[in-house]
Structures are given as C-alpha cells and as structure tokens.
Amino acid sequence: MLKEQLPRIVTRLLRACGAMPAVRRVLGGQGLIVMLHEVREDPAAELQQGCPPETLAWMIAWLRAEGWEFVSMDEARRLVAAGGTEGGEDGGRFVALTFDDGFRDTMTQALPVLERHQVPLTCYVPTTAVNREMYCWWLGLRALFLRHDVVEIEALGARYECPDAARKRRALSEVTWWVHEDYRRKQQLQPSFARYGICLAGLNDRYFLTEAELRRFARHPLVTIGGHTTSHAAVAVLEEGAAAGEIAENRIYLQNLLDAPVEHFAFPYGDPLACGERDAALAALAGYRTAVATVDGPVSRQNPHMFLLPRVAAPIEIDPVGFDGRVSGVYRHGADLARRLGVMR
Ligand SMILES: [Zn+2]
C-alpha cells in the first residue's frame, strides 16, 4: 500500500512547497509521449476502462498551462534527435499524444476534443484490427466479465463470482495480469471465449475503425497513422523472423491502404517482456523512424533510445497530483530508486 502511495505523497509535498518547476527541470526530461487507448463518455459501462473526453480536455489544458508544447510524432522525433538542446535547459518541452489500437472512438470521441484545442495525434493501428481478424483477448475478457456474474477461466483453474462492477473489475484485472506475465498465455483463453460464446470478430467490428474509416481519419491534418504489428503481437516472445514479419508487413499494409509513408511504430503491450533491443533493431530495419514502448516516464535528455521511447499513460480521471507525478519524472525516478534500494521488485 505504501509503495503505491509513496510517489503520490512525495508529489503532493513537492507541489505544496512550489518545488515542481525545479523538479521537472531536473527529472522531467525533454518531452513527453502520452499514451491513450479508448476515449468514451461513460467508462463505467465498460468496467471503468477508457478516458472520458472531458478528462482528455482537462489533460490538454493542464499540460498547456504548465508550459508543454503539443507536437506531432514527426516533430517529436526531430526534437529528440536534436538532443533536447532546443529551448535550453528550461524550455523546449514537447508533448505528443498517441492512441493505440485504432479504436473507432479515437476518431469519434478524441478527435473532436483535439480539433478544439488544435492538438495533433498519432494513432497506432494493427492490421488485424482493421481486417477484423484480431484475437482481441482483452476485449473478449471484458465482454465475458460484463455479461456474466460467474465466470470460470479453465486455463487458470479459477472461478470468479462477480455480481457487481467492483468484483468484475478485480477479476478482469487479475486475468489480464496473468496474461501480461507471459504473453503466450493469451491463446489459453480461447476455450473460455468459445464456452461463453464471446465472438472476437464481433468485438473487432464494434470497437475498431474499418478500412474506409481509417482512410478518412488518416487524411485529417492533425492525424498521423503509425504501425502496431499485424496481429497486435508481443514481438519479444516470437522467433526473430516472425517478429520481423509482424513489424514490417503491418507497415506495408498501412502504406498500401493509406497510400502514404508510415514512419512511427508502437510496440503492442510495450513492456520489457513484450519488446527489447532486438525488436527495436527490427523496427528500425522495417523503415520506421521512431518506436514507442510503455516504459513509464518522460523522454530523457541523455541519449534517449529512438526505438524504445518511454510513454506516460494518460489519466483516466482528473487527477493533477497523479499526472504531475508521472510527467515530472517523480514516479519514474521514485520507482528506480526504490528498486535500487530493494524496496520494490
Ligand atoms: Zn495495443
């Protein structure tokens, strides 16, 4: 409990004594890449997943008021390549907004907010979301727990009694983390989906952009489309040839579909079990100019890795303390320090 609360307490104290501008100068790096997934009016209807449009609008206004400048991933790449020297030590802090997976609500819910604030966005799209073949196990699990009050997951040998939203969220989180511990496990959920009649193709239809929608979305002047592998794969668990194919073929697919270069890439899942140095090299080899991971924190001024760039998760509720802790680097450095001291794993 303390380990979760400590960075927040430290951030609150630093804010209270007016130290955050100085902390950001030291720990905050040269910029931020913010990660979002779904944007929806009513997250409660989907087990509290997704960022409400008003929270997105709050985040944009807060970042702008605190001095961040919104840029596209092209411009972020240029600034990172310049080494964070532009604007000197105190200035030149950029922020790029990124949306993963090609959710339809990136176009219908997020884009209107970004248009109002004139903020560019990058949307990372796996091929199989668009062609409806994606094994979207995380949406399948959510649908499973939403629709049933008693759920057996054979692969875990677990039975969840979850008649209310809080218990459904807990069960969903537990099974999700079980997959995140070893991404090969996702296939083991298949029998549960079959048994409860969860149709993943139907979920693809419901949640993700079609080819025609993606083409239209990509033409918007604020929008950049990036790659996200063919099948939303945790590439680090694949043989090198398969990983290379996942990364390169998705780029070819998107470039053919959009008739435009696709230069930015996001590793699905993005944690160290899902992507590493080998995969960063494969993204470069496929012709991408940047690749983002999900390692938490700002982009460092010291030799940032252009193909394993960190990202900060967007808040899912209006939370100045928690978000400030993330974007200022307090959470990231606190976790690094605690790990070195052996406080946390
Ligand atoms: Zn993804």
Coordinates of C-alpha atoms and ligand atoms in Angstrom, one line a residue:
M1 CA 0.0 0.0 0.0
L2 CA 2.8 2.4 1.0
K3 CA 4.7 1.6 -2.1
E4 CA 1.7 2.7 -4.3
Q5 CA 1.0 5.8 -2.2
L6 CA 4.6 7.0 -1.6
P7 CA 5.2 8.6 -5.1
R8 CA 1.9 10.4 -4.7
I9 CA 2.7 11.7 -1.2
V10 CA 6.1 12.9 -2.4
T11 CA 4.5 14.6 -5.4
R12 CA 1.8 16.3 -3.2
L13 CA 4.6 17.6 -0.9
L14 CA 6.7 18.9 -3.7
R15 CA 3.7 20.7 -5.2
A16 CA 2.7 22.1 -1.9
C17 CA 6.1 23.7 -1.4
G18 CA 6.3 25.0 -5.0
A19 CA 9.2 22.8 -6.0
M20 CA 7.7 21.1 -9.0
P21 CA 9.1 23.5 -11.7
A22 CA 12.6 22.8 -10.3
V23 CA 11.9 19.0 -10.1
R24 CA 10.7 19.0 -13.7
R25 CA 13.9 20.7 -14.8
V26 CA 16.0 18.0 -13.2
L27 CA 13.9 14.9 -13.7
G28 CA 11.4 15.8 -16.4
G29 CA 13.4 15.2 -19.5
Q30 CA 13.0 17.0 -22.8
G31 CA 9.4 15.9 -23.5
L32 CA 6.5 13.6 -23.1
I33 CA 4.8 11.0 -25.2
V34 CA 1.4 10.4 -23.7
M35 CA -0.4 7.0 -24.3
L36 CA -4.1 6.6 -24.6
H37 CA -6.4 3.8 -25.7
E38 CA -10.2 4.2 -25.6
V39 CA -11.9 7.5 -25.1
R40 CA -15.6 7.2 -24.1
E41 CA -18.3 9.3 -22.4
D42 CA -19.2 6.6 -19.9
P43 CA -16.2 4.4 -18.7
A44 CA -18.4 2.8 -16.0
A45 CA -20.3 1.0 -18.7
E46 CA -17.1 -0.8 -19.7
L47 CA -15.7 -1.6 -16.3
Q48 CA -14.0 1.7 -15.9
Q49 CA -11.8 1.4 -19.0
G50 CA -11.2 4.4 -21.2
C51 CA -10.6 8.1 -20.7
P52 CA -13.6 10.4 -20.8
P53 CA -13.4 13.3 -23.3
E54 CA -13.6 15.9 -20.5
T55 CA -10.6 14.3 -18.8
L56 CA -8.7 14.4 -22.1
A57 CA -9.6 18.1 -22.5
W58 CA -8.5 18.7 -18.9
M59 CA -5.2 17.0 -19.5
I60 CA -4.5 19.1 -22.6
A61 CA -5.4 22.3 -20.9
W62 CA -3.2 21.4 -17.8
L63 CA -0.2 20.5 -19.9
R64 CA -0.5 23.7 -22.0
A65 CA -0.9 25.8 -18.8
E66 CA 2.2 24.1 -17.4
G67 CA 4.3 25.0 -20.5
W68 CA 4.3 21.9 -22.7
E69 CA 4.0 22.4 -26.4
F70 CA 1.9 19.9 -28.4
V71 CA 3.7 18.4 -31.4
S72 CA 3.3 15.5 -33.9
M73 CA 5.5 12.4 -33.7
D74 CA 7.4 13.8 -36.7
E75 CA 8.3 16.9 -34.7
A76 CA 8.9 14.9 -31.5
R77 CA 11.4 12.7 -33.5
R78 CA 13.2 15.9 -34.8
L79 CA 13.4 17.3 -31.2
V80 CA 14.6 14.0 -29.7
A81 CA 17.2 13.7 -32.5
A82 CA 18.3 17.3 -31.7
G83 CA 19.0 16.0 -28.2
G84 CA 16.8 18.2 -26.1
T85 CA 19.0 21.2 -26.7
E86 CA 16.4 23.4 -28.3
G87 CA 15.0 26.0 -25.9
G88 CA 17.8 25.3 -23.4
E89 CA 17.5 23.6 -20.1
D90 CA 14.3 25.2 -19.1
G91 CA 12.4 25.2 -22.4
G92 CA 11.5 23.2 -25.5
R93 CA 9.5 20.7 -23.6
F94 CA 7.3 18.9 -26.1
V95 CA 4.3 16.6 -25.7
A96 CA 3.0 14.2 -28.3
L97 CA -0.4 12.4 -27.9
T98 CA -0.6 8.8 -29.1
F99 CA -3.6 6.5 -29.3
D100 CA -3.1 2.7 -29.6
D101 CA -5.0 0.0 -31.5
G102 CA -7.2 2.0 -33.9
F103 CA -10.3 2.3 -31.8
R104 CA -13.2 4.0 -33.6
D105 CA -13.6 6.3 -30.6
T106 CA -10.1 7.8 -31.3
M107 CA -11.9 9.4 -34.4
T108 CA -15.4 9.9 -32.9
Q109 CA -14.6 11.0 -29.3
A110 CA -10.9 12.1 -29.1
L111 CA -10.5 13.9 -32.4
P112 CA -13.3 16.5 -31.7
V113 CA -11.5 17.4 -28.5
L114 CA -8.1 17.6 -30.2
E115 CA -9.6 19.7 -33.0
R116 CA -11.0 22.2 -30.5
H117 CA -7.5 22.5 -28.9
Q118 CA -5.6 22.1 -32.2
V119 CA -3.5 19.2 -30.9
P120 CA -2.0 16.6 -33.2
L121 CA -2.3 12.9 -32.6
T122 CA -0.7 9.7 -33.7
C123 CA -2.8 6.5 -33.9
Y124 CA -1.0 3.2 -34.0
V125 CA -3.0 0.5 -35.9
P126 CA -2.5 -3.3 -36.1
T127 CA -3.6 -4.8 -39.4
T128 CA -5.9 -7.3 -37.9
A129 CA -8.0 -4.7 -36.1
V130 CA -8.9 -3.2 -39.4
N131 CA -9.4 -6.5 -41.3
R132 CA -11.4 -7.9 -38.3
E133 CA -9.1 -10.9 -37.7
M134 CA -7.6 -9.7 -34.4
Y135 CA -7.5 -12.0 -31.4
C136 CA -8.6 -9.1 -29.2
W137 CA -8.4 -11.2 -26.0
W138 CA -8.6 -8.2 -23.7
L139 CA -11.9 -7.0 -25.2
G140 CA -13.1 -10.6 -25.1
L141 CA -12.3 -10.9 -21.4
R142 CA -14.0 -7.6 -20.6
A143 CA -17.1 -8.7 -22.5
L144 CA -17.0 -12.0 -20.6
F145 CA -17.0 -10.4 -17.2
L146 CA -19.5 -7.7 -18.2
R147 CA -22.1 -10.3 -19.4
H148 CA -21.6 -13.0 -16.7
D149 CA -21.8 -12.9 -12.9
V150 CA -20.0 -16.3 -12.6
V151 CA -17.0 -16.9 -14.8
E152 CA -14.7 -19.9 -15.0
I153 CA -11.4 -19.5 -16.7
E154 CA -10.2 -23.0 -17.3
A155 CA -6.6 -22.0 -18.1
L156 CA -6.2 -20.5 -14.6
G157 CA -8.3 -23.1 -12.9
A158 CA -10.2 -20.1 -11.5
R159 CA -13.8 -19.4 -10.9
Y160 CA -14.9 -15.8 -10.3
E161 CA -18.1 -14.8 -8.7
C162 CA -18.6 -11.3 -9.7
P163 CA -22.1 -10.0 -9.4
D164 CA -21.1 -6.3 -9.2
A165 CA -18.9 -3.9 -11.1
A166 CA -16.1 -3.8 -8.5
R167 CA -15.7 -7.6 -8.4
K168 CA -15.9 -7.7 -12.2
R169 CA -13.1 -5.1 -12.4
R170 CA -11.0 -7.1 -10.0
A171 CA -11.5 -10.4 -11.8
L172 CA -10.7 -8.7 -15.2
S173 CA -7.5 -7.2 -13.8
E174 CA -6.4 -10.5 -12.3
V175 CA -6.8 -12.5 -15.5
T176 CA -5.3 -9.6 -17.6
W177 CA -2.2 -9.6 -15.4
W178 CA -1.9 -13.4 -15.7
V179 CA -1.6 -12.9 -19.4
H180 CA 0.9 -10.0 -19.1
E181 CA 3.2 -12.2 -17.1
D182 CA 3.6 -14.4 -20.2
Y183 CA 2.0 -13.2 -23.4
R184 CA 1.9 -16.8 -24.8
R185 CA -0.9 -17.4 -22.3
K186 CA -3.4 -15.3 -24.3
Q187 CA -4.2 -18.3 -26.5
Q188 CA -5.2 -20.3 -23.5
L189 CA -8.2 -18.1 -23.1
Q190 CA -9.7 -19.4 -26.3
P191 CA -11.7 -22.3 -24.7
S192 CA -13.3 -19.8 -22.3
F193 CA -14.3 -17.5 -25.1
A194 CA -15.8 -20.4 -27.0
R195 CA -17.7 -21.7 -24.0
Y196 CA -19.3 -18.4 -23.2
G197 CA -20.0 -17.5 -26.8
I198 CA -17.7 -14.5 -26.9
C199 CA -17.3 -13.5 -30.6
L200 CA -14.0 -11.7 -31.1
A201 CA -14.7 -10.8 -34.7
G202 CA -17.9 -9.0 -33.5
L203 CA -15.8 -7.1 -30.9
N204 CA -13.4 -6.0 -33.7
D205 CA -16.4 -4.7 -35.6
R206 CA -17.8 -2.9 -32.6
Y207 CA -14.7 -1.2 -31.4
F208 CA -12.2 -0.7 -34.3
L209 CA -12.0 1.5 -37.3
T210 CA -12.9 0.0 -40.7
E211 CA -10.5 0.4 -43.7
A212 CA -12.7 3.1 -45.1
E213 CA -12.9 4.9 -41.7
L214 CA -9.1 4.7 -41.3
R215 CA -8.5 6.1 -44.8
R216 CA -10.8 9.0 -44.0
F217 CA -9.3 9.5 -40.5
A218 CA -5.7 9.5 -41.9
R219 CA -6.5 12.4 -44.2
H220 CA -7.2 14.7 -41.3
P221 CA -4.4 17.3 -40.9
L222 CA -4.0 16.6 -37.2
V223 CA -3.7 12.8 -37.6
T224 CA -0.6 10.6 -38.1
I225 CA -1.1 6.9 -38.6
G226 CA 1.6 4.6 -37.1
G227 CA 2.2 0.8 -37.1
H228 CA 1.3 -1.6 -34.3
T229 CA 2.2 -5.0 -35.8
T230 CA 0.0 -7.3 -37.9
S231 CA -1.7 -9.2 -35.1
H232 CA -1.0 -7.0 -32.0
A233 CA 1.8 -9.3 -31.1
A234 CA 4.2 -9.2 -28.1
V235 CA 7.1 -9.4 -30.5
A236 CA 9.7 -10.3 -27.9
V237 CA 8.1 -13.8 -27.4
L238 CA 8.3 -14.6 -31.2
E239 CA 11.2 -16.0 -33.2
E240 CA 13.2 -13.3 -35.0
G241 CA 11.7 -14.0 -38.4
A242 CA 8.1 -13.9 -37.1
A243 CA 8.8 -10.7 -35.1
A244 CA 10.3 -9.0 -38.2
G245 CA 7.3 -10.1 -40.3
E246 CA 4.8 -8.7 -37.7
I247 CA 6.5 -5.3 -37.7
A248 CA 7.3 -5.0 -41.5
E249 CA 4.1 -6.4 -43.0
N250 CA 1.9 -4.2 -40.9
R251 CA 3.9 -1.2 -42.2
I252 CA 3.4 -2.4 -45.8
Y253 CA -0.3 -3.0 -45.3
L254 CA -0.8 0.5 -43.8
Q255 CA 1.2 2.2 -46.5
N256 CA -0.7 0.5 -49.3
L257 CA -4.0 1.2 -47.6
L258 CA -3.3 4.9 -47.0
D259 CA -1.0 5.5 -50.0
A260 CA 1.3 7.4 -47.7
P261 CA 4.5 6.7 -45.7
V262 CA 4.1 5.2 -42.2
E263 CA 7.1 6.2 -40.1
H264 CA 6.2 5.7 -36.5
F265 CA 5.6 2.5 -34.6
A266 CA 4.3 1.4 -31.2
F267 CA 5.2 -2.0 -29.6
P268 CA 2.0 -3.8 -28.5
Y269 CA 2.0 -4.0 -24.7
G270 CA 5.3 -2.2 -24.8
D271 CA 6.8 -3.6 -21.6
P272 CA 10.2 -5.3 -21.3
L273 CA 8.5 -8.8 -21.7
A274 CA 6.9 -7.6 -25.0
C275 CA 9.8 -5.8 -26.7
G276 CA 13.5 -5.4 -26.3
E277 CA 16.7 -4.3 -28.1
R278 CA 16.3 -7.0 -30.8
D279 CA 12.8 -5.7 -31.6
A280 CA 14.0 -2.1 -31.6
A281 CA 16.5 -3.0 -34.3
L282 CA 13.8 -4.8 -36.3
A283 CA 11.6 -1.7 -36.2
A284 CA 14.5 0.4 -37.5
L285 CA 15.1 -2.2 -40.2
A286 CA 11.5 -2.2 -41.3
G287 CA 11.9 1.5 -42.1
Y288 CA 10.3 3.2 -39.1
R289 CA 11.9 6.4 -37.7
T290 CA 10.6 6.0 -34.1
A291 CA 9.2 3.3 -31.9
V292 CA 7.4 3.8 -28.6
A293 CA 7.2 1.4 -25.7
T294 CA 5.2 1.7 -22.5
V295 CA 8.1 2.2 -20.1
D296 CA 6.7 4.9 -17.8
G297 CA 8.2 8.4 -17.7
P298 CA 9.3 11.4 -19.8
V299 CA 11.8 11.2 -22.7
S300 CA 15.2 11.6 -21.1
R301 CA 17.7 14.3 -22.3
Q302 CA 20.5 11.8 -22.0
N303 CA 20.7 9.5 -25.1
P304 CA 17.1 8.6 -25.5
H305 CA 16.5 5.4 -27.4
M306 CA 14.6 6.4 -30.6
F307 CA 13.2 2.9 -31.0
L308 CA 12.2 2.3 -27.3
L309 CA 10.8 5.7 -26.4
P310 CA 9.0 5.8 -23.0
R311 CA 5.4 6.9 -22.7
V312 CA 3.3 8.2 -19.9
A313 CA -0.2 6.8 -19.5
A314 CA -2.9 9.5 -19.7
P315 CA -5.1 9.9 -16.6
I316 CA -8.4 8.1 -16.6
E317 CA -9.8 10.7 -14.3
I318 CA -9.0 14.4 -13.5
D319 CA -6.0 13.9 -11.2
P320 CA -3.5 16.8 -11.1
V321 CA -1.3 15.2 -8.4
G322 CA -1.0 11.7 -10.0
F323 CA -0.5 13.1 -13.5
D324 CA 2.1 15.7 -12.3
G325 CA 3.9 12.9 -10.6
R326 CA 4.2 10.9 -13.9
V327 CA 5.0 13.8 -16.3
S328 CA 7.6 15.3 -13.9
G329 CA 9.5 12.1 -13.6
V330 CA 8.9 11.8 -9.9
Y331 CA 7.1 8.4 -10.2
R332 CA 9.7 7.0 -12.6
H333 CA 12.7 8.1 -10.5
G334 CA 11.0 7.0 -7.3
A335 CA 10.4 3.6 -8.7
D336 CA 14.0 3.3 -10.0
L337 CA 15.4 4.4 -6.6
A338 CA 13.1 2.1 -4.7
R339 CA 14.2 -0.8 -6.9
R340 CA 17.8 0.0 -6.3
L341 CA 17.2 0.2 -2.5
G342 CA 15.4 -3.2 -2.7
V343 CA 12.1 -1.7 -1.5
M344 CA 10.2 -2.8 -4.6
R345 CA 10.7 -5.6 -7.1
Ligands
ZN1 ZN -2.1 -2.0 -28.5

